[in-house]
Tab-separated table of C-alpha atoms in Angstrom:
chain	number	residue	atom	x	y	z
U	21	MET	CA	-41.414	3.286	137.729
U	22	HIS	CA	-44.294	1.109	136.603
U	23	VAL	CA	-43.348	-2.439	137.668
U	24	PRO	CA	-44.451	-5.070	135.115
U	25	ASP	CA	-45.637	-8.599	135.856
U	26	GLY	CA	-42.859	-11.021	136.631
U	27	PHE	CA	-40.428	-8.749	138.463
U	28	ILE	CA	-41.812	-9.566	141.909
U	29	ASN	CA	-42.980	-13.054	142.921
U	30	ALA	CA	-46.611	-13.916	143.680
U	31	PRO	CA	-46.442	-13.986	147.511
U	32	THR	CA	-44.840	-10.556	147.683
U	33	SER	CA	-47.170	-9.160	145.059
U	34	ALA	CA	-50.121	-10.492	147.029
U	35	ALA	CA	-48.783	-8.969	150.255
U	36	THR	CA	-48.369	-5.561	148.630
U	37	GLY	CA	-51.865	-5.962	147.221
U	38	VAL	CA	-53.196	-6.326	150.756
U	39	ILE	CA	-51.204	-3.263	151.867
U	40	ALA	CA	-52.491	-1.274	148.914
U	41	ALA	CA	-56.096	-2.331	149.565
U	42	GLY	CA	-55.803	-1.362	153.222
U	43	ALA	CA	-54.287	1.993	152.379
U	44	ILE	CA	-57.016	2.704	149.817
U	45	ALA	CA	-59.703	1.791	152.396
U	46	VAL	CA	-58.151	4.161	154.943
U	47	SER	CA	-57.764	6.843	152.254
U	48	LEU	CA	-61.412	6.567	151.243
U	49	ARG	CA	-62.367	7.403	154.829
U	50	GLY	CA	-59.753	10.124	155.184
U	51	ALA	CA	-60.622	11.711	151.873
U	52	ARG	CA	-64.093	12.511	153.146
U	53	ARG	CA	-62.521	15.035	155.509
U	54	GLU	CA	-60.541	16.574	152.633
U	55	LEU	CA	-63.222	16.749	149.925
U	56	ASP	CA	-66.503	18.565	149.415
U	57	GLU	CA	-68.701	19.475	146.483
U	58	ARG	CA	-66.224	22.146	145.389
U	59	THR	CA	-62.969	20.224	145.709
U	60	ALA	CA	-64.083	16.769	144.501
U	61	PRO	CA	-64.043	17.764	140.790
U	62	LEU	CA	-60.665	19.438	141.317
U	63	ALA	CA	-59.277	16.194	142.743
U	64	GLY	CA	-60.482	14.376	139.637
U	65	LEU	CA	-58.654	16.996	137.579
U	66	VAL	CA	-55.450	16.412	139.583
U	67	ALA	CA	-55.623	12.725	138.719
U	68	ALA	CA	-56.081	13.540	135.024
U	69	PHE	CA	-53.214	16.046	135.137
U	70	ILE	CA	-50.915	13.453	136.695
U	71	PHE	CA	-51.899	10.967	133.981
U	72	ALA	CA	-51.052	13.544	131.308
U	73	VAL	CA	-47.718	14.593	132.782
U	74	GLN	CA	-46.685	10.965	133.287
U	75	MET	CA	-46.734	10.645	129.505
U	76	LEU	CA	-43.975	13.264	129.284
U	77	ASN	CA	-40.800	11.331	129.864
U	78	PHE	CA	-37.840	13.693	130.223
U	79	PRO	CA	-34.156	12.772	129.750
U	80	VAL	CA	-32.129	12.469	132.981
U	81	ALA	CA	-28.942	10.697	131.886
U	82	ALA	CA	-27.418	8.988	128.872
U	83	GLY	CA	-30.019	6.587	127.565
U	84	THR	CA	-32.340	7.066	130.558
U	85	SER	CA	-35.512	9.078	131.063
U	86	GLY	CA	-37.885	9.772	133.895
U	87	HIS	CA	-41.477	10.854	134.441
U	88	LEU	CA	-43.581	12.368	137.187
U	89	LEU	CA	-44.777	9.979	139.899
U	90	GLY	CA	-47.248	12.522	141.229
U	91	GLY	CA	-47.651	11.555	144.873
U	92	ALA	CA	-46.154	14.771	146.221
U	93	LEU	CA	-48.137	16.942	143.813
U	94	ALA	CA	-51.443	15.252	144.627
U	95	ALA	CA	-50.899	15.305	148.380
U	96	ILE	CA	-50.027	18.978	148.482
U	97	LEU	CA	-52.835	20.082	146.165
U	98	VAL	CA	-55.719	17.970	147.482
U	99	GLY	CA	-54.530	16.297	150.668
U	100	PRO	CA	-52.630	13.119	151.531
U	101	TYR	CA	-55.612	10.730	151.654
U	102	THR	CA	-57.053	12.076	148.419
U	103	GLY	CA	-53.523	12.058	146.979
U	104	VAL	CA	-53.202	8.324	147.477
U	105	LEU	CA	-56.518	7.854	145.684
U	106	CYS	CA	-55.509	10.182	142.808
U	107	VAL	CA	-52.374	8.251	141.976
U	108	SER	CA	-54.142	4.912	142.520
U	109	VAL	CA	-56.807	5.904	139.989
U	110	VAL	CA	-54.110	6.818	137.483
U	111	LEU	CA	-52.275	3.531	137.997
U	112	LEU	CA	-55.505	1.556	137.631
U	113	MET	CA	-56.385	3.317	134.360
U	114	GLN	CA	-52.847	2.828	133.027
U	115	GLY	CA	-52.780	-0.858	133.916
U	116	ILE	CA	-56.188	-1.767	132.562
U	117	LEU	CA	-56.381	0.427	129.466
U	118	PHE	CA	-52.798	1.091	128.414
U	119	ALA	CA	-50.948	-2.086	129.544
U	120	ASP	CA	-48.594	0.063	131.606
U	121	GLY	CA	-47.679	-1.608	134.878
U	122	GLY	CA	-48.561	-5.253	135.460
U	123	LEU	CA	-51.967	-6.204	136.774
U	124	THR	CA	-50.504	-8.712	139.254
U	125	ALA	CA	-48.042	-5.970	140.210
U	126	LEU	CA	-50.764	-3.392	140.785
U	127	GLY	CA	-50.300	-3.657	144.559
U	128	VAL	CA	-46.556	-3.125	144.126
U	129	ASN	CA	-47.121	-0.078	141.988
U	130	ILE	CA	-49.726	1.463	144.270
U	131	THR	CA	-47.518	0.881	147.284
U	132	ASN	CA	-44.455	2.445	145.593
U	133	MET	CA	-45.952	5.232	143.537
U	134	ALA	CA	-49.063	6.176	145.507
U	135	ILE	CA	-48.478	5.330	149.149
U	136	VAL	CA	-44.739	5.779	149.688
U	137	THR	CA	-44.449	8.959	147.621
U	138	THR	CA	-47.526	10.547	149.209
U	139	VAL	CA	-46.651	9.680	152.815
U	140	VAL	CA	-42.985	10.663	152.531
U	141	ALA	CA	-43.681	13.829	150.576
U	142	TYR	CA	-46.512	15.138	152.718
U	143	ALA	CA	-44.774	14.383	156.015
U	144	LEU	CA	-41.679	16.250	154.849
U	145	PHE	CA	-43.767	19.064	153.366
U	146	ARG	CA	-45.667	19.640	156.616
U	147	GLY	CA	-42.425	19.657	158.573
U	148	LEU	CA	-40.916	22.241	156.275
U	149	VAL	CA	-43.867	24.641	156.214
U	150	LYS	CA	-43.862	24.703	160.016
U	151	VAL	CA	-40.325	26.053	160.165
U	152	LEU	CA	-40.217	28.199	157.043
U	153	PRO	CA	-41.676	31.716	156.807
U	154	ARG	CA	-45.378	31.559	156.091
U	155	THR	CA	-45.360	32.785	152.516
U	156	ARG	CA	-46.321	31.419	149.128
U	157	ARG	CA	-42.656	31.057	148.221
U	158	SER	CA	-42.092	28.877	151.285
U	159	VAL	CA	-44.972	26.582	150.305
U	160	THR	CA	-43.509	26.260	146.817
U	161	ALA	CA	-40.028	25.617	148.168
U	162	ALA	CA	-41.338	22.971	150.569
U	163	ALA	CA	-43.178	21.328	147.673
U	164	PHE	CA	-39.922	21.214	145.697
U	165	VAL	CA	-37.971	19.481	148.465
U	166	ALA	CA	-40.775	17.073	149.330
U	167	ALA	CA	-41.199	15.987	145.728
U	168	LEU	CA	-37.451	15.578	145.276
U	169	VAL	CA	-37.142	13.233	148.259
U	170	SER	CA	-40.270	11.226	147.442
U	171	VAL	CA	-38.849	9.716	144.258
U	172	PRO	CA	-35.708	8.041	145.622
U	173	ALA	CA	-37.843	6.974	148.593
U	174	ALA	CA	-40.075	5.071	146.164
U	175	ALA	CA	-36.965	3.633	144.477
U	176	LEU	CA	-35.734	2.398	147.859
U	177	ALA	CA	-39.135	0.840	148.581
U	178	PHE	CA	-38.970	-1.060	145.291
U	179	THR	CA	-35.460	-2.262	146.102
U	180	LEU	CA	-36.664	-3.606	149.465
U	181	MET	CA	-39.565	-5.369	147.780
U	182	TYR	CA	-37.204	-6.853	145.243
U	183	ALA	CA	-34.888	-8.009	148.021
U	184	ILE	CA	-37.836	-9.887	149.524
U	185	GLY	CA	-39.566	-11.200	146.409
U	186	GLY	CA	-37.383	-10.649	143.389
U	187	THR	CA	-37.599	-13.316	140.697
U	188	THR	CA	-33.943	-13.203	139.619
U	189	ASP	CA	-30.712	-13.636	141.536
U	190	VAL	CA	-29.005	-10.257	141.362
U	191	SER	CA	-26.947	-8.152	143.715
U	192	ILE	CA	-29.361	-6.103	145.795
U	193	GLY	CA	-26.586	-3.664	146.658
U	194	LYS	CA	-25.980	-2.896	142.996
U	195	VAL	CA	-29.694	-2.625	142.345
U	196	ALA	CA	-30.153	-0.212	145.265
U	197	THR	CA	-27.242	1.954	144.163
U	198	ALA	CA	-28.490	2.096	140.573
U	199	MET	CA	-32.139	2.659	141.477
U	200	ILE	CA	-31.560	5.371	144.051
U	201	GLY	CA	-28.872	7.083	141.927
U	202	VAL	CA	-30.986	7.456	138.800
U	203	HIS	CA	-34.131	8.289	140.743
U	204	VAL	CA	-32.424	11.148	142.554
U	205	LEU	CA	-31.992	12.679	139.080
U	206	ILE	CA	-35.580	11.884	138.209
U	207	GLY	CA	-36.565	13.459	141.531
U	208	ILE	CA	-35.157	16.761	140.369
U	209	GLY	CA	-37.545	16.752	137.414
U	210	GLU	CA	-40.397	15.708	139.738
U	211	ALA	CA	-39.518	18.568	142.074
U	212	VAL	CA	-39.494	21.152	139.286
U	213	ILE	CA	-42.843	19.997	137.904
U	214	THR	CA	-44.412	19.885	141.369
U	215	ALA	CA	-43.119	23.290	142.443
U	216	LEU	CA	-44.178	24.968	139.222
U	217	THR	CA	-47.676	23.460	139.417
U	218	VAL	CA	-48.189	24.270	143.088
U	219	GLY	CA	-46.835	27.755	142.574
U	220	ALA	CA	-49.160	28.354	139.630
U	221	VAL	CA	-52.253	27.244	141.565
U	222	ILE	CA	-51.267	29.328	144.609
U	223	ALA	CA	-50.883	32.380	142.395
U	224	VAL	CA	-54.451	31.994	141.115
U	225	ARG	CA	-56.415	30.263	143.874
U	226	PRO	CA	-54.354	29.753	147.060
U	227	ASP	CA	-57.406	28.467	148.884
U	228	LEU	CA	-57.447	25.449	146.571
U	229	VAL	CA	-54.021	24.233	147.743
U	230	TYR	CA	-54.687	21.844	150.596
U	231	GLY	CA	-51.114	22.011	151.871
U	232	ALA	CA	-51.373	25.776	152.339
U	233	ARG	CA	-54.483	25.703	154.532
U	234	GLY	CA	-54.041	27.019	158.027
U	235	LEU	CA	-50.902	28.956	157.199
U	236	THR	CA	-52.593	32.241	158.038
U	237	GLN	CA	-50.625	35.375	158.609
U	238	LYS	CA	-51.825	38.626	160.084
U	239	LEU	CA	-52.391	41.577	157.831
U	240	LYS	CA	-49.762	44.241	158.419
U	241	LEU	CA	-50.437	47.973	158.483
U	242	ARG	CA	-47.843	50.731	158.183
U	243	VAL	CA	-48.238	53.183	161.057
U	244	ASN	CA	-45.815	56.076	161.392
U	245	GLY	CA	-43.385	54.318	159.132
U	246	GLU	CA	-43.509	51.019	161.034
U	247	LEU	CA	-45.308	47.746	160.231
U	248	VAL	CA	-47.678	46.567	162.931
U	249	ASP	CA	-50.277	43.800	163.172
U	250	ALA	CA	-53.775	44.805	162.164
U	251	PRO	CA	-56.467	44.375	164.824
U	252	ASP	CA	-57.885	40.841	164.975
U	253	ALA	CA	-61.336	42.131	164.143
U	254	GLU	CA	-60.122	43.545	160.870
U	255	PRO	CA	-61.105	41.158	158.073
U	256	GLU	CA	-58.274	40.064	155.819
U	257	PRO	CA	-58.834	41.042	152.177
U	258	VAL	CA	-59.131	38.442	149.490
U	259	PRO	CA	-56.530	38.933	146.747
U	260	ALA	CA	-58.087	39.701	143.363
U	261	ALA	CA	-56.363	36.680	141.830
U	262	ALA	CA	-57.899	34.419	144.422
U	263	ARG	CA	-61.388	35.390	143.298
U	264	THR	CA	-60.943	33.517	140.052
U	265	SER	CA	-63.752	30.960	139.795
U	266	HIS	CA	-62.677	27.425	140.623
U	267	ARG	CA	-64.642	26.433	137.512
U	268	LYS	CA	-62.242	28.496	135.441
U	269	VAL	CA	-59.310	26.830	137.195
U	270	TRP	CA	-60.841	23.417	136.470
U	271	ALA	CA	-61.397	24.281	132.802
U	272	ALA	CA	-57.888	25.645	132.404
U	273	GLY	CA	-56.427	22.568	134.080
U	274	LEU	CA	-58.403	20.221	131.857
U	275	VAL	CA	-57.359	22.044	128.688
U	276	THR	CA	-53.736	21.960	129.835
U	277	SER	CA	-53.955	18.223	130.553
U	278	LEU	CA	-55.488	17.535	127.140
U	279	LEU	CA	-52.789	19.553	125.384
U	280	LEU	CA	-49.984	17.826	127.291
U	281	ALA	CA	-51.333	14.315	126.663
U	282	GLY	CA	-52.668	14.939	123.168
U	283	PHE	CA	-49.846	17.015	121.688
U	284	VAL	CA	-46.792	17.598	123.856
U	285	SER	CA	-46.468	13.897	124.717
U	286	PHE	CA	-45.376	13.192	121.144
U	287	TYR	CA	-42.109	14.967	121.924
U	288	ALA	CA	-41.399	13.014	125.127
U	289	SER	CA	-38.147	11.101	125.454
U	290	ALA	CA	-38.258	7.602	123.975
U	291	ASN	CA	-35.488	6.357	126.276
U	292	PRO	CA	-36.409	3.768	128.952
U	293	ASP	CA	-37.284	5.168	132.328
U	294	GLY	CA	-35.174	4.622	135.435
U	295	LEU	CA	-36.607	1.269	136.416
U	296	GLU	CA	-36.545	-0.101	132.874
U	297	LYS	CA	-32.915	0.931	132.463
U	298	VAL	CA	-31.801	-0.588	135.787
U	299	ALA	CA	-33.807	-3.752	135.030
U	300	THR	CA	-32.111	-4.184	131.673
U	301	ASP	CA	-28.609	-3.409	132.985
U	302	HIS	CA	-28.847	-5.733	136.001
U	303	GLY	CA	-30.970	-8.559	134.657
U	304	ILE	CA	-34.075	-7.859	136.759
U	305	ASP	CA	-36.232	-8.211	133.644
U	306	LYS	CA	-35.237	-11.788	132.819
U	307	LYS	CA	-38.562	-13.155	134.008
U	308	ALA	CA	-40.742	-10.247	132.944
U	309	GLU	CA	-44.117	-11.408	131.640
U	310	GLU	CA	-46.252	-10.089	128.836
U	311	HIS	CA	-49.001	-7.828	130.074
U	312	ALA	CA	-52.392	-9.436	130.461
U	313	VAL	CA	-54.013	-6.756	128.303
U	314	ALA	CA	-51.127	-6.316	125.827
U	315	ASP	CA	-53.660	-6.525	123.000
U	316	SER	CA	-55.744	-3.655	124.392
U	317	PRO	CA	-56.873	-1.106	121.780
U	318	LEU	CA	-54.905	1.493	123.722
U	319	ALA	CA	-51.854	-0.567	124.673
U	320	ASP	CA	-48.550	1.346	124.800
U	321	TYR	CA	-50.418	4.652	124.600
U	322	GLY	CA	-51.517	4.306	121.001
U	323	VAL	CA	-54.873	3.678	119.331
U	324	LYS	CA	-55.006	0.350	117.560
U	325	ASP	CA	-55.324	0.498	113.754
U	326	VAL	CA	-54.403	4.195	113.650
U	327	ASP	CA	-51.214	4.188	111.567
U	328	ASP	CA	-50.120	7.773	112.078
U	329	ALA	CA	-47.942	7.718	115.243
U	330	ARG	CA	-48.644	11.323	116.192
U	331	LEU	CA	-52.402	10.935	115.799
U	332	SER	CA	-52.449	7.552	117.498
U	333	GLY	CA	-50.519	8.749	120.561
U	334	GLY	CA	-52.461	11.979	120.779
U	335	LEU	CA	-55.818	10.259	120.647
U	336	ALA	CA	-54.716	7.763	123.280
U	337	GLY	CA	-53.576	10.599	125.516
U	338	VAL	CA	-56.842	12.510	125.157
U	339	ILE	CA	-58.850	9.335	125.843
U	340	GLY	CA	-56.731	8.626	128.898
U	341	VAL	CA	-57.222	12.117	130.309
U	342	GLY	CA	-60.972	11.904	129.690
U	343	VAL	CA	-61.363	8.493	131.278
U	344	THR	CA	-59.209	9.436	134.261
U	345	VAL	CA	-60.997	12.674	134.989
U	346	VAL	CA	-64.377	10.940	134.816
U	347	ALA	CA	-63.310	7.990	136.932
U	348	GLY	CA	-61.497	10.141	139.436
U	349	THR	CA	-64.258	12.689	139.774
U	350	GLY	CA	-66.771	9.865	140.229
U	351	VAL	CA	-64.779	8.360	143.082
U	352	PHE	CA	-64.162	11.663	144.808
U	353	TRP	CA	-67.731	12.830	144.380
U	354	ALA	CA	-68.953	9.614	145.960
U	355	VAL	CA	-66.755	9.949	149.065
U	356	ARG	CA	-66.953	13.743	149.432
U	357	ARG	CA	-68.127	15.458	152.573
U	358	ARG	CA	-71.496	17.127	152.121
U	359	ARG	CA	-71.725	20.813	152.904
U	360	THR	CA	-74.084	20.146	155.815
U	361	ASP	CA	-71.303	18.077	157.437
U	362	ASP	CA	-68.692	20.851	157.251
U	363	THR	CA	-67.111	21.544	160.632
U	364	SER	CA	-66.590	25.174	159.886
U	365	PRO	CA	-68.082	27.423	157.223
U	366	SER	CA	-64.817	29.317	157.097
U	367	GLU	CA	-62.743	26.229	156.259
U	368	THR	CA	-62.952	26.850	152.537
U	369	SER	CA	-61.428	30.289	152.910
U	370	ASN	CA	-58.557	29.377	155.261
U	371	ALA	CA	-55.965	29.271	152.569
U	372	THR	CA	-57.141	32.505	151.009
U	373	SER	CA	-55.859	34.347	154.052
U	374	THR	CA	-52.523	32.585	153.601
U	375	THR	CA	-51.558	35.188	151.053
U	376	SER	CA	-52.863	38.210	152.950
U	377	THR	CA	-49.333	39.240	153.795
U	378	THR	CA	-47.225	42.335	153.863
U	379	SER	CA	-45.585	43.771	150.819
U	380	THR	CA	-42.361	42.149	152.041
U	381	SER	CA	-43.843	38.734	152.744
U	382	VAL	CA	-43.903	37.326	149.220
């Protein structure tokens, strides 16, 4: 859903730029409450992972593909404020280095893909986890639904922007129907990827999933054949899986991102994504402009002067992951909360107790 230059007029693009800048400023302040020395590098990894997975377009309908937006995934893993920053870093890297998403449309893209998806997804996610049983499966299920809804929400936001500042005279009703329809299908893919990723991290290090923090559940003991709450003074055990070093999680995530971007991306669908398809079918792209950095050495996710398509795309993907993880980690490290500022020394272990449940809980 990367909007190129020329789809939205200058005044509307400028207005969304102001909105995006304000949201980023608020997120930089809010992220300080979500990040510390341990989680800042992991947030940088989340940004790199989103970059990598966005290269994997998957087919959703005849002649149409979709890709991860990432707002829901980032918000649930590292927090809503940090999530906005994660996706914004990805969009900035894509626009500057890979000519993906217009530079004058950067505000539009950040508003749609970073702000709308993150806010909608996290609000829905928090609502769901409050009413669902407090188990890992519930967190994963809530992540699935939140991610699914976030994608058509972003499509609707684009439609509203186009209704205000579109550069061609087209039927907004038809555009809305087409955009929301195809992005509901894309949302299913987003939901699957988000749920699988969140579930995988919870299985290894539940304390690293921001959206699972505070969902504590008492340890149950079987007494005379009945399950009863353990005394409050009884410490809840840490699952063996949760003792996996966060450095190992980071390393595994980085290797996965490099493999996805450097190898698996070659097999991604070549069909246009949802926005591109709708733009072509309904004439939205009539005034599309060439990207300002169309001659970038990495434009269109290929390395200039490397003739082999597989090698060119793979190298571009690896470079993109590397640049994104460095840029993202640098931003998050700069805004992190220092250990001495922590409000509670037990905060980092809150989510670990999330999975201290009965044998029937998960």
